[in-house]
Tab-separated table of C-alpha atoms in Angstrom:
chain	number	residue	atom	x	y	z
A	23	MET	CA	-10.104	-84.498	-56.811
A	24	PHE	CA	-8.256	-82.728	-54.024
A	25	LYS	CA	-5.832	-84.641	-51.845
A	26	LYS	CA	-7.424	-85.124	-48.438
A	27	LYS	CA	-4.771	-83.183	-46.507
A	28	ASN	CA	-4.790	-80.291	-48.975
A	29	LEU	CA	-8.571	-80.199	-48.973
A	30	LEU	CA	-8.719	-80.042	-45.177
A	31	ASN	CA	-6.192	-77.193	-45.261
A	32	LEU	CA	-8.432	-75.306	-47.694
A	33	VAL	CA	-11.412	-75.847	-45.381
A	34	GLN	CA	-9.314	-74.465	-42.522
A	35	VAL	CA	-8.189	-71.440	-44.562
A	36	SER	CA	-11.748	-70.693	-45.652
A	37	PHE	CA	-12.966	-70.763	-42.069
A	38	ASN	CA	-10.055	-68.650	-40.819
A	39	PHE	CA	-10.876	-66.040	-43.465
A	40	LEU	CA	-14.403	-65.507	-42.104
A	41	PRO	CA	-13.475	-62.667	-39.683
A	42	ILE	CA	-11.726	-60.820	-42.520
A	43	SER	CA	-14.678	-61.360	-44.867
A	44	ILE	CA	-16.974	-59.783	-42.280
A	45	VAL	CA	-14.933	-56.595	-42.577
A	46	LEU	CA	-14.954	-56.703	-46.397
A	47	GLY	CA	-18.747	-56.803	-46.744
A	48	SER	CA	-21.764	-58.984	-47.501
A	49	LEU	CA	-20.663	-60.109	-50.975
A	50	VAL	CA	-17.347	-61.438	-49.674
A	51	ILE	CA	-19.046	-63.005	-46.645
A	52	ASN	CA	-21.535	-64.943	-48.780
A	53	LEU	CA	-18.824	-66.033	-51.203
A	54	ASN	CA	-16.608	-67.221	-48.352
A	55	ILE	CA	-19.465	-69.110	-46.688
A	56	PHE	CA	-20.298	-70.761	-50.020
A	57	ILE	CA	-16.662	-71.826	-50.514
A	58	PHE	CA	-16.434	-73.137	-46.933
A	59	LEU	CA	-19.611	-75.195	-47.288
A	60	ILE	CA	-18.606	-76.612	-50.689
A	61	LEU	CA	-15.099	-77.540	-49.566
A	62	SER	CA	-16.428	-79.084	-46.345
A	63	SER	CA	-18.999	-81.123	-48.282
A	64	ILE	CA	-16.314	-82.481	-50.599
A	65	PHE	CA	-14.109	-83.309	-47.614
A	66	PHE	CA	-16.930	-85.145	-45.842
A	67	TYR	CA	-17.636	-87.108	-49.026
A	68	GLN	CA	-14.006	-88.095	-49.594
A	69	GLU	CA	-13.478	-88.978	-45.942
A	70	LYS	CA	-16.839	-90.733	-45.769
A	71	VAL	CA	-17.699	-88.680	-42.701
A	72	LYS	CA	-21.265	-89.261	-41.584
A	73	LEU	CA	-23.253	-86.150	-40.704
A	74	GLU	CA	-25.451	-87.044	-37.756
A	75	PHE	CA	-28.461	-85.323	-36.257
A	76	ASN	CA	-28.579	-85.266	-32.467
A	77	LYS	CA	-30.515	-83.671	-29.620
A	78	ILE	CA	-28.596	-80.408	-30.075
A	79	ASN	CA	-28.582	-79.801	-33.818
A	80	THR	CA	-32.022	-81.285	-34.551
A	81	PRO	CA	-34.036	-78.467	-32.905
A	82	LEU	CA	-31.781	-75.972	-34.666
A	83	PHE	CA	-32.554	-77.579	-38.026
A	84	LEU	CA	-36.280	-77.599	-37.194
A	85	PHE	CA	-36.033	-73.878	-36.413
A	86	PHE	CA	-34.646	-73.060	-39.849
A	87	LEU	CA	-37.187	-75.379	-41.426
A	88	LEU	CA	-39.921	-73.496	-39.568
A	89	ILE	CA	-38.673	-70.195	-41.024
A	90	ILE	CA	-39.198	-71.621	-44.510
A	91	ILE	CA	-42.660	-72.969	-43.658
A	92	SER	CA	-43.766	-69.731	-42.016
A	93	SER	CA	-42.435	-67.716	-44.951
A	94	LEU	CA	-44.303	-69.940	-47.403
A	95	ILE	CA	-47.548	-69.545	-45.464
A	96	ASN	CA	-47.109	-65.764	-45.449
A	97	ILE	CA	-45.695	-65.443	-48.958
A	98	LYS	CA	-48.421	-62.977	-49.957
A	99	ILE	CA	-47.171	-60.615	-47.246
A	100	ILE	CA	-43.403	-60.997	-47.565
A	101	GLY	CA	-43.163	-61.773	-51.287
A	102	PHE	CA	-41.511	-64.570	-53.252
A	103	GLU	CA	-38.021	-63.059	-52.962
A	104	ASN	CA	-38.061	-63.211	-49.162
A	105	PHE	CA	-39.394	-66.756	-49.322
A	106	LEU	CA	-36.336	-67.717	-51.396
A	107	LYS	CA	-34.124	-65.916	-48.854
A	108	SER	CA	-35.685	-68.025	-46.081
A	109	ILE	CA	-34.422	-71.135	-47.879
A	110	LEU	CA	-30.949	-69.639	-48.270
A	111	LEU	CA	-30.826	-69.092	-44.495
A	112	LEU	CA	-30.038	-72.797	-44.248
A	113	LYS	CA	-26.435	-71.663	-44.824
A	114	PHE	CA	-26.343	-70.611	-41.163
A	115	PHE	CA	-27.510	-74.030	-40.023
A	116	LEU	CA	-24.947	-75.715	-42.290
A	117	ILE	CA	-22.161	-73.556	-40.812
A	118	TYR	CA	-23.118	-74.859	-37.378
A	119	PHE	CA	-23.705	-78.435	-38.582
A	120	PHE	CA	-20.423	-78.711	-40.496
A	121	LEU	CA	-18.325	-77.090	-37.769
A	122	GLU	CA	-19.936	-79.314	-35.145
A	123	THR	CA	-18.838	-82.332	-37.184
A	124	LEU	CA	-15.333	-80.980	-37.839
A	125	PHE	CA	-14.834	-80.252	-34.136
A	126	LYS	CA	-16.195	-83.645	-33.146
A	127	LYS	CA	-13.781	-85.380	-35.538
A	128	LYS	CA	-10.965	-83.044	-34.408
A	129	ARG	CA	-10.308	-81.976	-37.981
A	130	ILE	CA	-10.221	-78.203	-37.489
A	131	ASP	CA	-8.011	-76.022	-35.299
A	132	LEU	CA	-9.121	-72.602	-34.058
A	133	LYS	CA	-5.724	-71.155	-33.174
A	134	ASN	CA	-5.324	-69.225	-36.431
A	135	PHE	CA	-8.962	-68.132	-36.344
A	136	PHE	CA	-8.497	-66.543	-32.914
A	137	THR	CA	-5.125	-65.079	-33.929
A	138	ILE	CA	-6.647	-63.424	-37.004
A	139	SER	CA	-9.432	-62.044	-34.804
A	140	LEU	CA	-6.781	-60.575	-32.481
A	141	TYR	CA	-4.865	-58.769	-35.222
A	142	LEU	CA	-8.090	-57.691	-36.886
A	143	ILE	CA	-9.506	-56.009	-33.769
A	144	ILE	CA	-6.187	-54.219	-33.216
A	145	PHE	CA	-6.167	-53.009	-36.819
A	146	ILE	CA	-9.808	-51.844	-36.740
A	147	SER	CA	-9.312	-50.082	-33.390
A	148	LEU	CA	-6.095	-48.342	-34.458
A	149	ASP	CA	-7.775	-47.280	-37.698
A	150	VAL	CA	-10.644	-45.743	-35.716
A	151	ILE	CA	-8.189	-43.988	-33.388
A	152	LEU	CA	-6.262	-42.653	-36.398
A	153	GLN	CA	-9.451	-41.322	-38.006
A	154	PHE	CA	-10.527	-39.681	-34.755
A	155	ILE	CA	-7.158	-37.947	-34.249
A	156	THR	CA	-6.312	-36.933	-37.831
A	157	GLY	CA	-9.748	-36.810	-39.467
A	158	LYS	CA	-8.841	-39.579	-41.916
A	159	ASN	CA	-8.286	-43.319	-41.577
A	160	ILE	CA	-5.637	-45.435	-43.300
A	161	LEU	CA	-7.605	-45.379	-46.572
A	162	GLY	CA	-8.299	-41.673	-46.408
A	163	PHE	CA	-11.915	-42.052	-45.266
A	164	GLU	CA	-13.303	-39.195	-43.198
A	165	PRO	CA	-15.917	-39.577	-40.413
A	166	HIS	CA	-19.405	-40.079	-41.829
A	167	ASP	CA	-22.064	-37.732	-40.445
A	168	GLY	CA	-19.771	-36.996	-37.526
A	169	ARG	CA	-19.401	-40.694	-36.634
A	170	VAL	CA	-16.003	-42.377	-36.674
A	171	ALA	CA	-16.389	-45.575	-38.714
A	172	GLY	CA	-12.802	-46.228	-39.792
A	173	ILE	CA	-12.415	-48.758	-42.557
A	174	PHE	CA	-16.177	-49.391	-42.650
A	175	GLY	CA	-16.669	-46.034	-44.393
A	176	SER	CA	-20.274	-44.841	-44.256
A	177	GLU	CA	-21.406	-47.804	-42.131
A	178	ALA	CA	-21.091	-46.870	-38.458
A	179	ILE	CA	-20.421	-50.417	-37.270
A	180	ALA	CA	-16.763	-50.300	-36.176
A	181	GLY	CA	-17.676	-50.221	-32.476
A	182	SER	CA	-20.123	-53.068	-32.928
A	183	PHE	CA	-17.491	-55.175	-34.686
A	184	VAL	CA	-14.920	-54.552	-31.944
A	185	GLN	CA	-17.419	-55.475	-29.236
A	186	LYS	CA	-18.591	-58.634	-31.026
A	187	ILE	CA	-15.134	-60.137	-31.532
A	188	PHE	CA	-13.541	-58.754	-28.361
A	189	LEU	CA	-13.636	-62.023	-26.392
A	190	LEU	CA	-12.582	-64.103	-29.403
A	191	SER	CA	-9.635	-61.736	-29.864
A	192	LEU	CA	-8.773	-62.058	-26.181
A	193	ILE	CA	-8.534	-65.822	-26.723
A	194	GLY	CA	-6.134	-65.088	-29.591
A	195	LEU	CA	-4.018	-62.993	-27.230
A	196	ILE	CA	-3.927	-65.694	-24.551
A	197	ILE	CA	-2.876	-68.501	-26.903
A	198	ASN	CA	-0.143	-66.345	-28.463
A	199	LEU	CA	1.375	-64.822	-25.309
A	200	ASP	CA	4.364	-67.172	-25.406
A	201	LYS	CA	5.292	-65.825	-28.861
A	202	PHE	CA	5.416	-62.169	-27.872
A	203	LYS	CA	8.831	-60.908	-26.829
A	204	ILE	CA	7.372	-58.519	-24.269
A	205	LYS	CA	5.998	-59.152	-20.820
A	206	GLU	CA	2.617	-60.862	-20.541
A	207	ASN	CA	0.884	-58.140	-18.533
A	208	PHE	CA	2.195	-55.432	-20.869
A	209	SER	CA	0.749	-57.307	-23.881
A	210	LYS	CA	-2.631	-57.535	-22.205
A	211	ILE	CA	-2.612	-53.862	-21.186
A	212	VAL	CA	-1.789	-52.735	-24.735
A	213	PHE	CA	-4.567	-54.945	-26.138
A	214	PHE	CA	-7.151	-53.647	-23.664
A	215	ILE	CA	-6.251	-49.991	-24.171
A	216	ILE	CA	-6.355	-50.218	-27.977
A	217	SER	CA	-9.569	-52.252	-28.278
A	218	ILE	CA	-11.537	-50.397	-25.589
A	219	SER	CA	-10.457	-47.031	-27.051
A	220	GLY	CA	-11.490	-48.147	-30.534
A	221	CYS	CA	-14.964	-49.101	-29.349
A	222	PHE	CA	-15.372	-45.883	-27.350
A	223	LEU	CA	-14.276	-43.557	-30.156
A	224	ALA	CA	-16.455	-45.336	-32.722
A	225	SER	CA	-19.434	-44.024	-30.746
A	226	ASN	CA	-21.607	-47.121	-31.174
A	227	ARG	CA	-23.167	-46.414	-27.815
A	228	MET	CA	-24.906	-49.711	-27.151
A	229	SER	CA	-21.827	-51.652	-28.248
A	230	PHE	CA	-19.649	-49.690	-25.822
A	231	ILE	CA	-22.118	-50.271	-22.980
A	232	ILE	CA	-22.084	-54.002	-23.735
A	233	LEU	CA	-18.284	-53.950	-23.797
A	234	LEU	CA	-18.287	-52.272	-20.372
A	235	GLY	CA	-20.499	-55.104	-19.122
A	236	ILE	CA	-18.016	-57.644	-20.511
A	237	LEU	CA	-15.144	-55.868	-18.774
A	238	ILE	CA	-16.981	-55.961	-15.453
A	239	LEU	CA	-17.539	-59.710	-15.818
A	240	LEU	CA	-13.875	-60.238	-16.682
A	241	LEU	CA	-12.809	-58.273	-13.599
A	242	LEU	CA	-15.133	-60.269	-11.359
A	243	PHE	CA	-14.551	-63.812	-12.596
A	244	PHE	CA	-11.216	-64.080	-14.442
A	245	LYS	CA	-8.320	-63.617	-12.071
A	246	SER	CA	-5.631	-64.242	-14.716
A	247	ILE	CA	-6.424	-60.980	-16.537
A	248	ARG	CA	-7.800	-58.933	-13.624
A	249	LYS	CA	-4.597	-57.017	-12.854
A	250	SER	CA	-3.809	-55.968	-16.436
A	251	LEU	CA	-7.435	-55.066	-17.157
A	252	PHE	CA	-7.696	-52.955	-13.996
A	253	ILE	CA	-4.502	-51.069	-14.886
A	254	SER	CA	-5.793	-50.492	-18.417
A	255	ILE	CA	-9.055	-49.027	-17.158
A	256	ILE	CA	-7.233	-46.729	-14.718
A	257	LEU	CA	-5.023	-45.472	-17.559
A	258	ILE	CA	-7.804	-44.785	-20.079
A	259	LEU	CA	-10.495	-43.348	-17.792
A	260	PRO	CA	-8.906	-39.864	-17.558
A	261	ILE	CA	-8.428	-39.842	-21.340
A	262	PHE	CA	-12.061	-40.792	-21.979
A	263	ALA	CA	-13.266	-38.181	-19.494
A	264	THR	CA	-11.193	-35.482	-21.187
A	265	LEU	CA	-12.300	-36.470	-24.691
A	266	SER	CA	-15.941	-36.508	-23.606
A	267	GLN	CA	-15.546	-32.878	-22.599
A	268	THR	CA	-13.413	-31.643	-25.499
A	269	SER	CA	-14.877	-33.554	-28.451
A	270	LYS	CA	-18.203	-32.116	-29.572
A	271	ASN	CA	-19.345	-35.288	-31.359
A	272	LEU	CA	-18.390	-37.618	-28.501
A	273	SER	CA	-19.962	-35.343	-25.910
A	274	SER	CA	-23.194	-35.031	-27.893
A	275	ASN	CA	-23.390	-38.745	-28.627
A	276	TYR	CA	-22.928	-40.037	-25.096
A	277	LYS	CA	-24.868	-37.197	-23.502
A	278	ASP	CA	-27.795	-38.050	-25.750
A	279	LEU	CA	-27.601	-41.652	-24.565
A	280	SER	CA	-27.527	-40.528	-20.934
A	281	ASN	CA	-30.596	-38.349	-21.468
A	282	LYS	CA	-32.511	-41.190	-23.108
A	283	VAL	CA	-31.687	-43.575	-20.279
A	284	GLN	CA	-32.769	-41.003	-17.701
A	285	ASP	CA	-36.020	-40.314	-19.596
A	286	SER	CA	-36.799	-44.033	-19.687
A	287	ILE	CA	-36.118	-44.372	-15.947
A	288	ASN	CA	-38.400	-41.425	-15.220
A	289	VAL	CA	-41.192	-42.950	-17.292
A	290	LEU	CA	-40.825	-46.349	-15.642
A	291	GLU	CA	-41.021	-44.725	-12.241
A	292	GLN	CA	-44.360	-43.288	-13.324
A	293	LYS	CA	-45.441	-46.840	-14.215
A	294	ASN	CA	-46.792	-45.712	-17.575
A	295	GLU	CA	-46.291	-48.591	-20.018
A	296	LYS	CA	-47.438	-46.655	-23.058
A	297	ASN	CA	-45.047	-43.764	-22.449
A	298	ALA	CA	-42.246	-46.174	-21.571
A	299	PHE	CA	-42.362	-47.536	-25.100
A	300	ALA	CA	-42.799	-44.073	-26.604
A	301	SER	CA	-39.880	-42.543	-24.678
A	302	VAL	CA	-37.236	-44.038	-27.006
A	303	ASN	CA	-37.370	-45.069	-30.667
A	304	TYR	CA	-36.289	-48.647	-29.995
A	305	GLY	CA	-39.105	-48.953	-27.467
A	306	ARG	CA	-41.612	-47.878	-30.107
A	307	ILE	CA	-40.204	-50.482	-32.520
A	308	TYR	CA	-40.396	-53.181	-29.825
A	309	TYR	CA	-43.993	-52.224	-29.099
A	310	ALA	CA	-44.859	-52.481	-32.793
A	311	SER	CA	-43.289	-55.952	-33.020
A	312	LEU	CA	-45.254	-57.166	-29.981
A	313	LEU	CA	-48.517	-55.904	-31.456
A	314	SER	CA	-47.762	-57.563	-34.788
A	315	PHE	CA	-46.601	-60.791	-33.123
A	316	LYS	CA	-50.081	-61.279	-31.639
A	317	ASP	CA	-51.492	-61.824	-35.147
A	318	ASN	CA	-49.492	-65.038	-35.697
A	319	MET	CA	-48.352	-66.184	-32.289
A	320	ILE	CA	-47.740	-69.870	-33.103
A	321	LEU	CA	-45.875	-69.959	-36.440
A	322	GLY	CA	-45.000	-66.281	-36.894
A	323	SER	CA	-45.358	-64.126	-39.972
A	324	GLY	CA	-42.327	-65.231	-41.984
A	325	LEU	CA	-38.895	-63.846	-42.801
A	326	LYS	CA	-38.575	-60.048	-42.863
A	327	SER	CA	-42.326	-59.715	-42.307
A	328	PHE	CA	-42.034	-56.940	-39.719
A	329	ARG	CA	-41.095	-54.330	-42.339
A	330	TYR	CA	-44.462	-54.959	-44.010
A	331	LYS	CA	-46.790	-55.665	-41.097
A	332	CYS	CA	-45.726	-52.856	-38.775
A	333	PHE	CA	-47.485	-50.289	-40.982
A	334	ASP	CA	-50.818	-51.820	-39.908
A	335	TYR	CA	-50.159	-50.404	-36.438
A	336	GLU	CA	-48.910	-46.909	-37.264
A	337	LYS	CA	-52.189	-45.521	-36.011
A	338	TYR	CA	-50.898	-46.153	-32.480
A	339	GLU	CA	-48.878	-43.284	-31.003
A	340	SER	CA	-46.278	-45.575	-29.452
A	341	VAL	CA	-45.463	-47.388	-32.717
A	342	LEU	CA	-42.444	-46.828	-34.955
A	343	CYS	CA	-41.811	-48.932	-38.061
A	344	SER	CA	-38.419	-50.270	-39.133
A	345	THR	CA	-36.908	-53.001	-41.306
A	346	HIS	CA	-36.688	-55.416	-38.352
A	347	PRO	CA	-37.499	-55.429	-34.602
A	348	HIS	CA	-33.907	-54.582	-33.549
A	349	ASN	CA	-33.957	-57.360	-30.956
A	350	TYR	CA	-33.145	-61.026	-31.626
A	351	HIS	CA	-35.813	-62.390	-29.316
A	352	LEU	CA	-38.588	-60.183	-30.683
A	353	GLU	CA	-37.505	-60.958	-34.244
A	354	ILE	CA	-37.672	-64.698	-33.565
A	355	LEU	CA	-41.106	-64.359	-31.979
A	356	HIS	CA	-42.400	-62.190	-34.808
A	357	ASP	CA	-41.018	-64.210	-37.725
A	358	THR	CA	-41.282	-67.786	-36.364
A	359	GLY	CA	-43.772	-67.500	-33.496
A	360	LEU	CA	-43.731	-69.250	-30.149
A	361	LEU	CA	-42.809	-72.540	-31.801
A	362	GLY	CA	-39.621	-71.108	-33.277
A	363	PHE	CA	-38.765	-69.345	-30.031
A	364	LEU	CA	-39.186	-72.565	-28.028
A	365	LEU	CA	-37.052	-74.546	-30.492
A	366	LEU	CA	-34.187	-72.074	-30.175
A	367	MET	CA	-34.602	-71.856	-26.399
A	368	TYR	CA	-34.375	-75.645	-26.139
A	369	PHE	CA	-31.293	-75.647	-28.386
A	370	ALA	CA	-29.577	-72.930	-26.308
A	371	ILE	CA	-30.334	-74.619	-22.977
A	372	VAL	CA	-29.136	-78.049	-24.108
A	373	VAL	CA	-25.912	-76.762	-25.673
A	374	LEU	CA	-25.096	-74.580	-22.643
A	375	ILE	CA	-25.665	-77.467	-20.239
A	376	SER	CA	-23.385	-79.606	-22.391
A	377	LYS	CA	-20.646	-76.941	-22.402
A	378	TYR	CA	-20.965	-76.404	-18.648
A	379	LYS	CA	-20.390	-80.114	-18.056
A	380	HIS	CA	-17.399	-79.975	-20.373
A	381	ILE	CA	-15.848	-77.084	-18.416
A	382	LYS	CA	-16.365	-78.936	-15.138
A	383	SER	CA	-14.671	-82.007	-16.577
A	384	ARG	CA	-11.192	-82.921	-15.390
A	385	ASN	CA	-10.193	-83.979	-18.890
A	386	ILE	CA	-9.402	-80.462	-20.131
A	387	THR	CA	-6.628	-78.086	-19.133
A	388	PHE	CA	-7.064	-74.760	-17.344
A	389	ASP	CA	-6.297	-72.832	-20.555
A	390	GLU	CA	-8.954	-74.812	-22.409
A	391	LYS	CA	-11.465	-73.996	-19.694
A	392	ILE	CA	-10.680	-70.298	-20.033
A	393	ILE	CA	-11.078	-70.456	-23.820
A	394	LEU	CA	-14.377	-72.296	-23.592
A	395	ALA	CA	-15.583	-69.939	-20.866
A	396	PHE	CA	-14.862	-66.946	-23.124
A	397	ILE	CA	-16.712	-68.607	-26.010
A	398	ILE	CA	-19.742	-69.273	-23.806
A	399	LEU	CA	-19.653	-65.729	-22.407
A	400	ASN	CA	-19.410	-64.354	-25.954
A	401	PHE	CA	-22.532	-66.327	-26.899
A	402	LEU	CA	-24.471	-65.248	-23.810
A	403	ILE	CA	-23.601	-61.586	-24.381
A	404	GLU	CA	-24.691	-61.856	-27.996
A	405	ILE	CA	-28.131	-63.245	-27.114
A	406	PHE	CA	-28.674	-61.039	-24.049
A	407	PRO	CA	-32.414	-60.271	-24.271
A	408	ILE	CA	-32.637	-56.600	-23.251
A	409	LYS	CA	-30.400	-54.965	-25.841
A	410	SER	CA	-30.847	-53.581	-29.323
A	411	THR	CA	-29.402	-55.741	-32.105
A	412	GLY	CA	-29.085	-56.046	-35.827
A	413	SER	CA	-31.193	-58.572	-37.664
A	414	LEU	CA	-30.663	-62.210	-36.736
A	415	PHE	CA	-31.058	-63.128	-40.406
A	416	SER	CA	-28.911	-60.446	-42.067
A	417	THR	CA	-25.619	-61.424	-43.673
A	418	TRP	CA	-23.341	-59.307	-41.460
A	419	THR	CA	-24.973	-59.703	-38.045
A	420	GLY	CA	-26.238	-63.217	-38.730
A	421	THR	CA	-22.821	-64.526	-39.741
A	422	ILE	CA	-21.193	-63.191	-36.577
A	423	LEU	CA	-23.951	-64.646	-34.415
A	424	TRP	CA	-24.061	-68.098	-35.975
A	425	ILE	CA	-20.276	-68.388	-35.967
A	426	SER	CA	-20.439	-67.566	-32.235
A	427	VAL	CA	-22.985	-70.360	-31.867
A	428	ALA	CA	-20.881	-72.833	-33.851
A	429	LEU	CA	-17.780	-72.052	-31.777
A	430	LEU	CA	-19.540	-73.534	-28.749
A	431	ASN	CA	-18.419	-76.888	-30.156
A	432	TYR	CA	-14.767	-75.947	-29.627
A	433	LYS	CA	-12.394	-78.777	-28.886
A	434	LYS	CA	-8.624	-78.627	-28.677
A	435	ILE	CA	-6.655	-80.672	-31.201
A	436	ASN	CA	-4.060	-82.748	-29.371
A	437	GLY	CA	-0.570	-81.464	-29.783
A	438	LYS	CA	-1.684	-77.926	-30.640
A	439	LYS	CA	-2.622	-74.990	-28.572
């Protein structure tokens, strides 16, 4: 058997590797999660650590159990393969459950995790910038269908990745500032310019809009980074304005978004619900998910059921079918019903109240409060209800989301930053 100290180090390494595995693809992500869960299980067994259910993790477990039950009930619709996948989704619960225990026992340190996130977002952003300027990224990949995806190749998710780990990377910057041999404000300015530029040039429009919202919140509520962030925005605004005019792809992409937003506003002003959904594709998908949700409002229709059931409603003009509802909240309602939605809502409310009390406590330092505040903000941004999303249950999006959830249990290990 492993020595206890060596085993805990392997658990730590496996967890720290998760951000990198997200870049490398679904196969690596699943393999890394499997290794993390196996190593953690062995560690708990050797250390005789008791895994305990409580008022926070119990509703989360019941939610994942409900997915399995709903999928079993609707197995004729979704198929046996998706039913098996509903069981495998327990990996996301176990990530939360195991990390909650490791944090509680103060057996895992997040410093390296945040540091890796910092260097990763810088690398991804610089790779996107390089591809935009030269036409090729560090691996020789060219833009795919006019979209700058950097190291992600044909998958246009670079902007989404930058946005999703932006706050976690900012934590990495804050905890490593004393190691940099340059001035603190200069380090922050360089980080902001690189990461914001990477997200903008990747042309994931919704991700960039969400990032702008994050920046506004940082300017309003976090005085320690306000000056450097403001300077960064002043420096990059003229560049973005120029690129929007000179780059055909950027101009077309963001102009198209502006037109869609304006069309939606015009429709809403006319108070025409049907046309409001029909004005944009996501609206038509949302409308389809709401219609389908009404068939199984209590327990839902099972995992990945939307891709099958939405075709029953194609006769409606305002309906557009897709593989999933493109919104976490609608996906939860559709696949697990009101019961699943209420279980997750209860979980979110209880955990946020707990974290709020922790921030208000006098037992943690100012830096710890900032870190925890960023983690909470990252979670709230991720579950913001009126935005398009990937699938809650997919490997790539799901892993990022459930790691964000698990990080809410953050606790500083004494003697370490």
